[in-house]
mmCIF file of C-alpha atoms and ligand atoms in Angstrom:
data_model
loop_
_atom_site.group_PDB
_atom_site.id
_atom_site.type_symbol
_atom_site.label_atom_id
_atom_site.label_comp_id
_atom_site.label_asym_id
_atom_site.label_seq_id
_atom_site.Cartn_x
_atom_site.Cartn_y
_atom_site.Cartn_z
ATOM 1 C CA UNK A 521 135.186 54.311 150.125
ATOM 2 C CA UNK A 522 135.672 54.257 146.124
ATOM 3 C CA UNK A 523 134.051 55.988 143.810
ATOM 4 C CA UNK A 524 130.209 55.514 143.107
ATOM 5 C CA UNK A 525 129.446 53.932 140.238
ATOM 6 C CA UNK A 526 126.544 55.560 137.745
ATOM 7 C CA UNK A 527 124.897 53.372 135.299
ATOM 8 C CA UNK A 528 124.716 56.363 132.193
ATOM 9 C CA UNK A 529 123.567 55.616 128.679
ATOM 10 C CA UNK A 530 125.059 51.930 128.470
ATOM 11 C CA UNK A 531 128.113 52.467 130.312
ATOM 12 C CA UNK A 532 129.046 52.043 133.841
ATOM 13 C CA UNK A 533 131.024 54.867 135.102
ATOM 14 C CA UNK A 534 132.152 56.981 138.176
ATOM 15 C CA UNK A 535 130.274 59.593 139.299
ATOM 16 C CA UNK A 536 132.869 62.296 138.391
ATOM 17 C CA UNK A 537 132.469 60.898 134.616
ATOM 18 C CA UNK A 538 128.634 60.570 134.887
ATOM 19 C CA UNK A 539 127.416 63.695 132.905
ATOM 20 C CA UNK A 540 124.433 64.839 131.456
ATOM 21 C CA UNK A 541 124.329 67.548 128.388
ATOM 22 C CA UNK A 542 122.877 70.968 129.029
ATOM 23 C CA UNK A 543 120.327 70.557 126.402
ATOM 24 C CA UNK A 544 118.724 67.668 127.814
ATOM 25 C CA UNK A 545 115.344 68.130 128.218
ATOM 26 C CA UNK A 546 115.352 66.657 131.443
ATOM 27 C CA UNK A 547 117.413 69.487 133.265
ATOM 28 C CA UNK A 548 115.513 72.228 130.795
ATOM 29 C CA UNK A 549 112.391 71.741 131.062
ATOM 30 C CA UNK A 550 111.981 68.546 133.770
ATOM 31 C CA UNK A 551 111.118 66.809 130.696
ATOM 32 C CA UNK A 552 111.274 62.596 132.234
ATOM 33 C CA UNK A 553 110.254 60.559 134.982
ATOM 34 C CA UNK A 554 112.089 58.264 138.042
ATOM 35 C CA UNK A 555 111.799 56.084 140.281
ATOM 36 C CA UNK A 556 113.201 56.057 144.123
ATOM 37 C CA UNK A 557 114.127 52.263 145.255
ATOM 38 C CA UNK A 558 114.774 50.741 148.506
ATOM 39 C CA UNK A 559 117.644 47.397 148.494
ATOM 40 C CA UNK A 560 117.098 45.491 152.173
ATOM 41 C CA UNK A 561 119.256 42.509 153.048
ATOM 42 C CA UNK A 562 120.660 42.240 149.204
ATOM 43 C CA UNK A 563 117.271 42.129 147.565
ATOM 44 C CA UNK A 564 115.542 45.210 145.531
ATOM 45 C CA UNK A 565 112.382 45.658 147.393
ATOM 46 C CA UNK A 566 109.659 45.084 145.033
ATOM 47 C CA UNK A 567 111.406 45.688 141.808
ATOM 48 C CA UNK A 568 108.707 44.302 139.688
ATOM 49 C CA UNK A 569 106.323 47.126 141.026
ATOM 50 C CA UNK A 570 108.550 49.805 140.411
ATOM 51 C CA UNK A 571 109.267 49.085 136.713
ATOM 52 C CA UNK A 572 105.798 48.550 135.893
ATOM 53 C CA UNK A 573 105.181 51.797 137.463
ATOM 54 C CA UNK A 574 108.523 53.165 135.498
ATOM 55 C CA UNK A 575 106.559 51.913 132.023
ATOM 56 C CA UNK A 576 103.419 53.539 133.163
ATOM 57 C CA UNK A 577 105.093 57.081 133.785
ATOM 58 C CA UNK A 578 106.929 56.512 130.574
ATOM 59 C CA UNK A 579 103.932 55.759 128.753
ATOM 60 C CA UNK A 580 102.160 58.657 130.262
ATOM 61 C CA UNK A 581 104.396 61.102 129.059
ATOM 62 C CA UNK A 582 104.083 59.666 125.678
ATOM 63 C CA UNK A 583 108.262 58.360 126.270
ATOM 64 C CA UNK A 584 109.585 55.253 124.602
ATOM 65 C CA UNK A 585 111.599 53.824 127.067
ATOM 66 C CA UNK A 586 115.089 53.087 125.360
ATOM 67 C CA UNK A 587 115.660 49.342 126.323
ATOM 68 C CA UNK A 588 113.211 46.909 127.551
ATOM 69 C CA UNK A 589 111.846 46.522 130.903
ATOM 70 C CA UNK A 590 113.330 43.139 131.601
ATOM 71 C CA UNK A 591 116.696 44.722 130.534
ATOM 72 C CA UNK A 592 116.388 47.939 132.980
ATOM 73 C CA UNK A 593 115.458 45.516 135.638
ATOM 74 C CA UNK A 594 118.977 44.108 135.394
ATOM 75 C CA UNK A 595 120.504 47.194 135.137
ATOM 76 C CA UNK A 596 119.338 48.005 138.292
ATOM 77 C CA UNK A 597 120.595 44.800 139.753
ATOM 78 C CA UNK A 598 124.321 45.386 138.277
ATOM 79 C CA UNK A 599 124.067 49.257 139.813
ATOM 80 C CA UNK A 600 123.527 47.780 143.471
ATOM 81 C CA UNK A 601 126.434 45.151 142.722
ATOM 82 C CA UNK A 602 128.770 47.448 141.230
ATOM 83 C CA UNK A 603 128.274 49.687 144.538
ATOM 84 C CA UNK A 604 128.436 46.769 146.476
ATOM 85 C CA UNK A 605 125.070 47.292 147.807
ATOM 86 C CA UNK A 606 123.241 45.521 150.923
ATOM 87 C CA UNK A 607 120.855 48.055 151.942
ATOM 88 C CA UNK A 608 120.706 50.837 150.199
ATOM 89 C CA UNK A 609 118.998 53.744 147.718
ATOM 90 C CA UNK A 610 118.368 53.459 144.321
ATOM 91 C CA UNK A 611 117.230 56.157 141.819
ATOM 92 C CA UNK A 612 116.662 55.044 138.322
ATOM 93 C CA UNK A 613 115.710 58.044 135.677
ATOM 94 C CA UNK A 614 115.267 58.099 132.306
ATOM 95 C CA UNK A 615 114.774 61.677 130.621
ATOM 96 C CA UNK A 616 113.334 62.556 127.070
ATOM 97 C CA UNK A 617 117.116 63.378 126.186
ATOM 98 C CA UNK A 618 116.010 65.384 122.767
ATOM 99 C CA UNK A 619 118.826 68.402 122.078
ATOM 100 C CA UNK A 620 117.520 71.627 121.542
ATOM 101 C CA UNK A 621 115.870 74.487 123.575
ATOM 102 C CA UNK A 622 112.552 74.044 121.285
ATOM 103 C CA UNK A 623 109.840 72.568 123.692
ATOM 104 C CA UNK A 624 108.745 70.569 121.164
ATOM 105 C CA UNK A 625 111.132 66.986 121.121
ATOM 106 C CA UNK A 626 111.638 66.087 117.317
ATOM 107 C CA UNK A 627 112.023 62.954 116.050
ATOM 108 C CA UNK A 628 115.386 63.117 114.941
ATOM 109 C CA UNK A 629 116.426 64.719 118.188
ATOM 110 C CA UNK A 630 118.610 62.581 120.635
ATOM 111 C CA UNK A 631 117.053 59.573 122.532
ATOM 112 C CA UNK A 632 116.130 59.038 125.737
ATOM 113 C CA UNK A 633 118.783 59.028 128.860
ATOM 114 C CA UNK A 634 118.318 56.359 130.780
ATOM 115 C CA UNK A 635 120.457 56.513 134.280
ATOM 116 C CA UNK A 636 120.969 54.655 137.280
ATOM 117 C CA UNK A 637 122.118 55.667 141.157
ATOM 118 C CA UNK A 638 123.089 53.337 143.960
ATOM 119 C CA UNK A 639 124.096 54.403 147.563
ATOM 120 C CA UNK A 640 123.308 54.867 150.520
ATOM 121 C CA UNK A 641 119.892 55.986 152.245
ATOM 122 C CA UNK A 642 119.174 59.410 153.776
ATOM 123 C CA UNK A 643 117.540 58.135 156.414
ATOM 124 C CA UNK A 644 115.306 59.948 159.213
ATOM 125 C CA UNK A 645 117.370 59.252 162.469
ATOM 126 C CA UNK A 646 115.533 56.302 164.501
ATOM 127 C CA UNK A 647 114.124 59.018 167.271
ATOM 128 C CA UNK A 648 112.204 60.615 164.619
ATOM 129 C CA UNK A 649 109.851 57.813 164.281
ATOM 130 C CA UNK A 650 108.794 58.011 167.973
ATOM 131 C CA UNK A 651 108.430 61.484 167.758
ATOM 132 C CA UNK A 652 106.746 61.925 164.605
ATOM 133 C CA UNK A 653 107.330 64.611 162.139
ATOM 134 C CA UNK A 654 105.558 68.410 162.129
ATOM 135 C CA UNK A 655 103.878 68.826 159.085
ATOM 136 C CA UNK A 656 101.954 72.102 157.790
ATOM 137 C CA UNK A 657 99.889 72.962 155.180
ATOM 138 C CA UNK A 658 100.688 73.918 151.728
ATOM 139 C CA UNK A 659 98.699 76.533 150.391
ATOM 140 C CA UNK A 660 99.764 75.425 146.974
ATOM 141 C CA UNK A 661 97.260 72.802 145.365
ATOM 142 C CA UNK A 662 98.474 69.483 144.492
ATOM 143 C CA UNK A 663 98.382 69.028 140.648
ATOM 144 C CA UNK A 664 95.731 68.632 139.198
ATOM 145 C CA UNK A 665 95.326 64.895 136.993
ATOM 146 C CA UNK A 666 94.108 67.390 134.222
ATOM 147 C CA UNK A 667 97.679 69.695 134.613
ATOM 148 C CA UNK A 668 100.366 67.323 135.491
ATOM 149 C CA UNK A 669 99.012 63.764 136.988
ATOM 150 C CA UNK A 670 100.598 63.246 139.577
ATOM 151 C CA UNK A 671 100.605 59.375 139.249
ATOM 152 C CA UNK A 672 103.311 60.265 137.076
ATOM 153 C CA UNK A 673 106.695 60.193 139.022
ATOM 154 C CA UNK A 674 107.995 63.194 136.371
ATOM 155 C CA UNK A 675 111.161 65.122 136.993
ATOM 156 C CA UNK A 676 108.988 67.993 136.803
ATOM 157 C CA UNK A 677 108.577 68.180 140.884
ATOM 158 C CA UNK A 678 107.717 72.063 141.095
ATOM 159 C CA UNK A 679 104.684 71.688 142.881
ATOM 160 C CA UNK A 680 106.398 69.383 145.432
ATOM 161 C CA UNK A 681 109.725 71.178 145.835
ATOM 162 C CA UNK A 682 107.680 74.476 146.429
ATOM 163 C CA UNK A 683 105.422 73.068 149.219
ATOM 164 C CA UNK A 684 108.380 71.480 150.526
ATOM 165 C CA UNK A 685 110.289 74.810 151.073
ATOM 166 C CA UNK A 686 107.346 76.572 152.616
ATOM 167 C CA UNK A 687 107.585 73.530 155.151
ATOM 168 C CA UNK A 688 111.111 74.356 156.300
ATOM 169 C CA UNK A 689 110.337 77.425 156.064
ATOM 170 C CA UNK A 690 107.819 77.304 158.616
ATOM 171 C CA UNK A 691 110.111 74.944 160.688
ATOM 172 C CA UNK A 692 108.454 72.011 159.373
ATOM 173 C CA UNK A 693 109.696 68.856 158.440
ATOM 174 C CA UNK A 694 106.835 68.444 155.517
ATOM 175 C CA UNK A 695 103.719 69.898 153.800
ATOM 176 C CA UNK A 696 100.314 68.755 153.358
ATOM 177 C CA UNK A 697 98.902 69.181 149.646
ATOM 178 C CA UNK A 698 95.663 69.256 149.548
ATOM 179 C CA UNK A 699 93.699 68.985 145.983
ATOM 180 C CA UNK A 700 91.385 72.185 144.445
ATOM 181 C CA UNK A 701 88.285 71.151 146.262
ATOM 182 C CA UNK A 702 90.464 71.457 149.889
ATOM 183 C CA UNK A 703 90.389 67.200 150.492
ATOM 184 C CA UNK A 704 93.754 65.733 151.140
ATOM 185 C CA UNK A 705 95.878 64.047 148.898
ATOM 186 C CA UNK A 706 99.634 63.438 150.324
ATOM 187 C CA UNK A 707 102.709 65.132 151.335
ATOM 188 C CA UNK A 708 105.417 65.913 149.091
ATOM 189 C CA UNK A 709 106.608 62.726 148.520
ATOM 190 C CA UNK A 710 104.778 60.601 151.279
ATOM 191 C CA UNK A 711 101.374 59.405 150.632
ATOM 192 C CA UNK A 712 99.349 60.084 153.973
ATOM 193 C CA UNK A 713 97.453 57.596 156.468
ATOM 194 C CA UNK A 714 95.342 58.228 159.670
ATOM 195 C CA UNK A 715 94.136 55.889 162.152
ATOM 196 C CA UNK A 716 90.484 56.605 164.205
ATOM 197 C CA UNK A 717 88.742 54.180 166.204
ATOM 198 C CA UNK A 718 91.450 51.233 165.186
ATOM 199 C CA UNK A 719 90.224 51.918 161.483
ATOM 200 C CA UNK A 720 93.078 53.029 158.691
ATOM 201 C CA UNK A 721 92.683 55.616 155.752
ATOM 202 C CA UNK A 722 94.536 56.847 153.203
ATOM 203 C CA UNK A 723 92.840 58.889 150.329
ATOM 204 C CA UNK A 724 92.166 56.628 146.884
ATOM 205 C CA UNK A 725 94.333 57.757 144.128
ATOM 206 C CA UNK A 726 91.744 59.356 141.892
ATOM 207 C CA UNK A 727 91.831 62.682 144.256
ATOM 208 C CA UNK A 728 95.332 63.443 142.882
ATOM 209 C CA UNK A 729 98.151 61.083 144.843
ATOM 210 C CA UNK A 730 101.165 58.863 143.568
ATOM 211 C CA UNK A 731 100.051 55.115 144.128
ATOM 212 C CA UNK A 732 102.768 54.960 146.744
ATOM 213 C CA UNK A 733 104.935 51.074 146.527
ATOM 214 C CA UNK A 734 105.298 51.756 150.452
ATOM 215 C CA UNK A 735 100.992 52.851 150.294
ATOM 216 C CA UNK A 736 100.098 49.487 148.673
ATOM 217 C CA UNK A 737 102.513 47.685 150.975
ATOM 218 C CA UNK A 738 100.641 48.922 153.766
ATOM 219 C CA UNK A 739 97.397 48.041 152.359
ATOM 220 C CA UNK A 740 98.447 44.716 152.299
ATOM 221 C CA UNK A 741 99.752 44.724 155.947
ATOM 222 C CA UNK A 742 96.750 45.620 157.120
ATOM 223 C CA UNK A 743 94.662 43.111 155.568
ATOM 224 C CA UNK A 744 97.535 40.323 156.842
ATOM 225 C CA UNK A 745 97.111 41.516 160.418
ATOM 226 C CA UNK A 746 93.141 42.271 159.866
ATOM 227 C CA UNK A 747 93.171 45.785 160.665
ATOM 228 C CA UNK A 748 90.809 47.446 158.661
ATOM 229 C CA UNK A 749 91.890 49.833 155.944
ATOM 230 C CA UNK A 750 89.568 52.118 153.728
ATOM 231 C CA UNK A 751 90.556 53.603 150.840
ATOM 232 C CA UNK A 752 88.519 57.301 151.398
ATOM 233 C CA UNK A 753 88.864 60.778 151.064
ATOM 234 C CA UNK A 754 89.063 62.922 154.325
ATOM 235 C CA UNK A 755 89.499 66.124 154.929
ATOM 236 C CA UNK A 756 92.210 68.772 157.015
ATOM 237 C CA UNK A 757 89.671 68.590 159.724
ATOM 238 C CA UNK A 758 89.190 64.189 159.931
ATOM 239 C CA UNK A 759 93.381 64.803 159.978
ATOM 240 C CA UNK A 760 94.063 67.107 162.421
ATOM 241 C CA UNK A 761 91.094 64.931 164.464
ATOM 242 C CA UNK A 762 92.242 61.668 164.157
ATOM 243 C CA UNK A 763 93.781 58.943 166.626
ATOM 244 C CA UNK A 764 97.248 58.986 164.836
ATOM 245 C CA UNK A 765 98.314 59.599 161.721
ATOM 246 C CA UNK A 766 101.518 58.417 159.682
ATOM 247 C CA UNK A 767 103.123 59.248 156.296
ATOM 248 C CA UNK A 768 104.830 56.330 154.017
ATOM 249 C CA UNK A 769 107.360 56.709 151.442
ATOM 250 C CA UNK A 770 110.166 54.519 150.388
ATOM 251 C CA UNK A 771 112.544 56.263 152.055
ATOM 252 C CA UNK A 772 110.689 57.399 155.114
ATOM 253 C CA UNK A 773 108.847 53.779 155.246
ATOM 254 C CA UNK A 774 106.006 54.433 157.823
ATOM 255 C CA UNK A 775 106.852 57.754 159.989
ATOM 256 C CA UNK A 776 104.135 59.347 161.886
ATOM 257 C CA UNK A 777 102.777 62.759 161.656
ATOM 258 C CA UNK A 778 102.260 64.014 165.564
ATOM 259 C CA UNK A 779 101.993 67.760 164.518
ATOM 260 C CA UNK A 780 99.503 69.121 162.113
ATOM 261 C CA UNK A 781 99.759 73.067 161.583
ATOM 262 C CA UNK A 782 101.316 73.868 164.871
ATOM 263 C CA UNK A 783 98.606 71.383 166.912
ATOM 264 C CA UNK A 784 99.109 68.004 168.250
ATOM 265 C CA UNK A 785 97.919 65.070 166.313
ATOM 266 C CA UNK A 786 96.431 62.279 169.024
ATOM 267 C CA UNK A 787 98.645 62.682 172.095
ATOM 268 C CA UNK A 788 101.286 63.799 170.125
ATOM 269 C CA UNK A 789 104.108 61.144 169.951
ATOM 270 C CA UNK A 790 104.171 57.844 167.339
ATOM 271 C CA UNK A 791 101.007 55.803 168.068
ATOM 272 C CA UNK A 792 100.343 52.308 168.675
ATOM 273 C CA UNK A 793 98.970 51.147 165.395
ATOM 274 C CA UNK A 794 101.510 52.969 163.910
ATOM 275 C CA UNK A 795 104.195 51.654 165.727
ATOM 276 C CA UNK A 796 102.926 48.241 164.849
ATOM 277 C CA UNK A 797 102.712 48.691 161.450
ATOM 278 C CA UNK A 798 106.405 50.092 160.981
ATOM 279 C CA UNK A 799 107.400 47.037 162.532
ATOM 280 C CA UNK A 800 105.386 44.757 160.339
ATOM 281 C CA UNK A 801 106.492 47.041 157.441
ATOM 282 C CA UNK A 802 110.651 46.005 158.536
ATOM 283 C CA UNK A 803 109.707 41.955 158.847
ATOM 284 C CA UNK A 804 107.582 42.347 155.405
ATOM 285 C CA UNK A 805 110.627 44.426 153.369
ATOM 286 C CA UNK A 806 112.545 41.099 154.721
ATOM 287 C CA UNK A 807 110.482 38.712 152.835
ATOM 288 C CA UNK A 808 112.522 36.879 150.384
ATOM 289 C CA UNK A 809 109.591 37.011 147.671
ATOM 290 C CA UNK A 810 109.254 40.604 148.056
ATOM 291 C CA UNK A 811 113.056 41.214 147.068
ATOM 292 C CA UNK A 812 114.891 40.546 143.684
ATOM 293 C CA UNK A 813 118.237 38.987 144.745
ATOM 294 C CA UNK A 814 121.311 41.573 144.105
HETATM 295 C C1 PLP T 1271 107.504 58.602 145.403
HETATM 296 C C2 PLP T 1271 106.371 59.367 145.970
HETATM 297 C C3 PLP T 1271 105.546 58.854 146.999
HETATM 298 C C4 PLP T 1271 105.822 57.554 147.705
HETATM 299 O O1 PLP T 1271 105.871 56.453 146.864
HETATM 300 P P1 PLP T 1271 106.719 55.164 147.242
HETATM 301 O O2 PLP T 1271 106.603 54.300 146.046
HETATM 302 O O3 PLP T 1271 106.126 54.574 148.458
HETATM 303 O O4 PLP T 1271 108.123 55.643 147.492
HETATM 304 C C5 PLP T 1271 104.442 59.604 147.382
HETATM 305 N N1 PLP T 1271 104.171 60.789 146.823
HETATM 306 C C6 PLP T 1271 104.958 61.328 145.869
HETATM 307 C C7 PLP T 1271 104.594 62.635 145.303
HETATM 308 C C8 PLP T 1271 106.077 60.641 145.414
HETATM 309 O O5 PLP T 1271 106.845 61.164 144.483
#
């Protein structure tokens, strides 16, 4: 295959060329924010959703993003083309830039860099979502929305990346976060569901979680196939007792969670309703109005 293709700073380039300084403050001090994008069938999966929610993070973090939205929408598009994408990953990142090792980002410092990846997914291998994934819990907090809100998709994914290494550490395949008052808020880059008595939860994103694209397209699902879906906290304990349980993600979609902290979730394999909604999930990514044409 050829050479990726980067989107950097207003050029398209290949990936050996695509290089960022050492003083950005991205890499120094995590200093930016992204977004992780799914292409199906030569459409961008919800685009519109994930640009607003690239403006949001931008605006949380106090960053002027350095061309428009409509125009960063297209640059996306001419990523996937470049890379000849069908079905494929996209990450889209846009750091404070600035150019010194002061924390503080002056005004006459460097712009924003604004970057764009296309390729392929890293995708769990089609046996993993019968089997479900082992999951343990972190016993590092989830961010507070006072510290670091994590409704902002930052580059600064400490808290994430740590709980994620204690998972594989412990054999796991991801961690649990729970907030400061011990009620659940996601996994390190999933946002967490369970199913008891045919009802669905996921916890409202107030307690601390990223308002998940792949989360609010399963809200939707539900309500389309009239399964009923509550937006409430819940604790370790309503987890580890529950019927099934399931994490979502873009790149994960809907993947169950059969093993909670060494113990078997339900009977321990992918449930029914999750089962059912992964396959709703595929037909619904599908959809020609939930796609911007490549
Ligand atoms: C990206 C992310 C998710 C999942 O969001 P999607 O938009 O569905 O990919 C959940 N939690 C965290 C911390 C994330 O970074």
């Amino acid at each position: 295959m050829s050479e990726m293709i980067v989107y950097l700073e207003g050029a398209y380039v290949p990936l050996g060329e695509a290089k960022i300084p050492v003083m950005d403050h991205g890499l120094l001090y995590g200093d930016g924010i992204f977004e992780g994008i799914r292409a199906y069938g030569g459409r961008v999966f919800r685009l519109d959703d994930h640009m607003k929610r690239f403006q949001s993070a931008a605006r949380a973090i106090n960053l002027t993003l350095p061309l428009p939205l409509e125009e960063i929408t297209e640059i996306v598009l001419e990523t996937c083309r470049r890379n000849q994408i069908v079905d494929g990953y996209v990450r889209l990142v846009c750091t404070r830039g600035a150019d010194g090792l002061g924390l503080y980002p002056k005004p006459q410092a460097h712009g924003p860099r604004l970057f764009c990846i296309a390729g392929q997914v890293a995708l769990y291998p089609e046996e993993a979502y019968r089997r479900g994934l082992k999951v343990i819990t972190s016993h590092l907090r989830r961010n507070k929305a006072t510290i670091v809100d994590p409704q902002i998709k930052s580059l600064n994914y400490l808290n994430n990346i740590l709980a994620s290494i204690e998972a594989h550490r412990y054999g796991a395949d991801e961690a649990l976060m729970l907030n400061e008052d011990g009620i659940v808020t996601e996994c390190t880059g999933d946002n967490v569901f369970l199913v008891k008595d045919h009802v669905v939860k996921t916890p409202p994103v107030w307690l601390g979680t990223l308002d998940g694209i792949t989360r609010q397209s399963v809200i939707k699902i539900c309500k389309e196939l009239g399964v009923e879906l509550k937006e409430e906290p819940f604790t370790h304990f309503n987890l580890l007792n529950a019927d099934e349980a399931f994490l979502t993600g873009t790149a994960a979609e809907i993947i169950a969670l059969t093993e909670l902290d060494s113990q078997k979730i339900g009977n321990g394999v992918a449930g029914d309703m999750t089962m059912k909604l992964l396959k709703a999930f595929r037909e619904y990514v599908r959809r020609p109005e939930n796609g911007a044409k490549i």
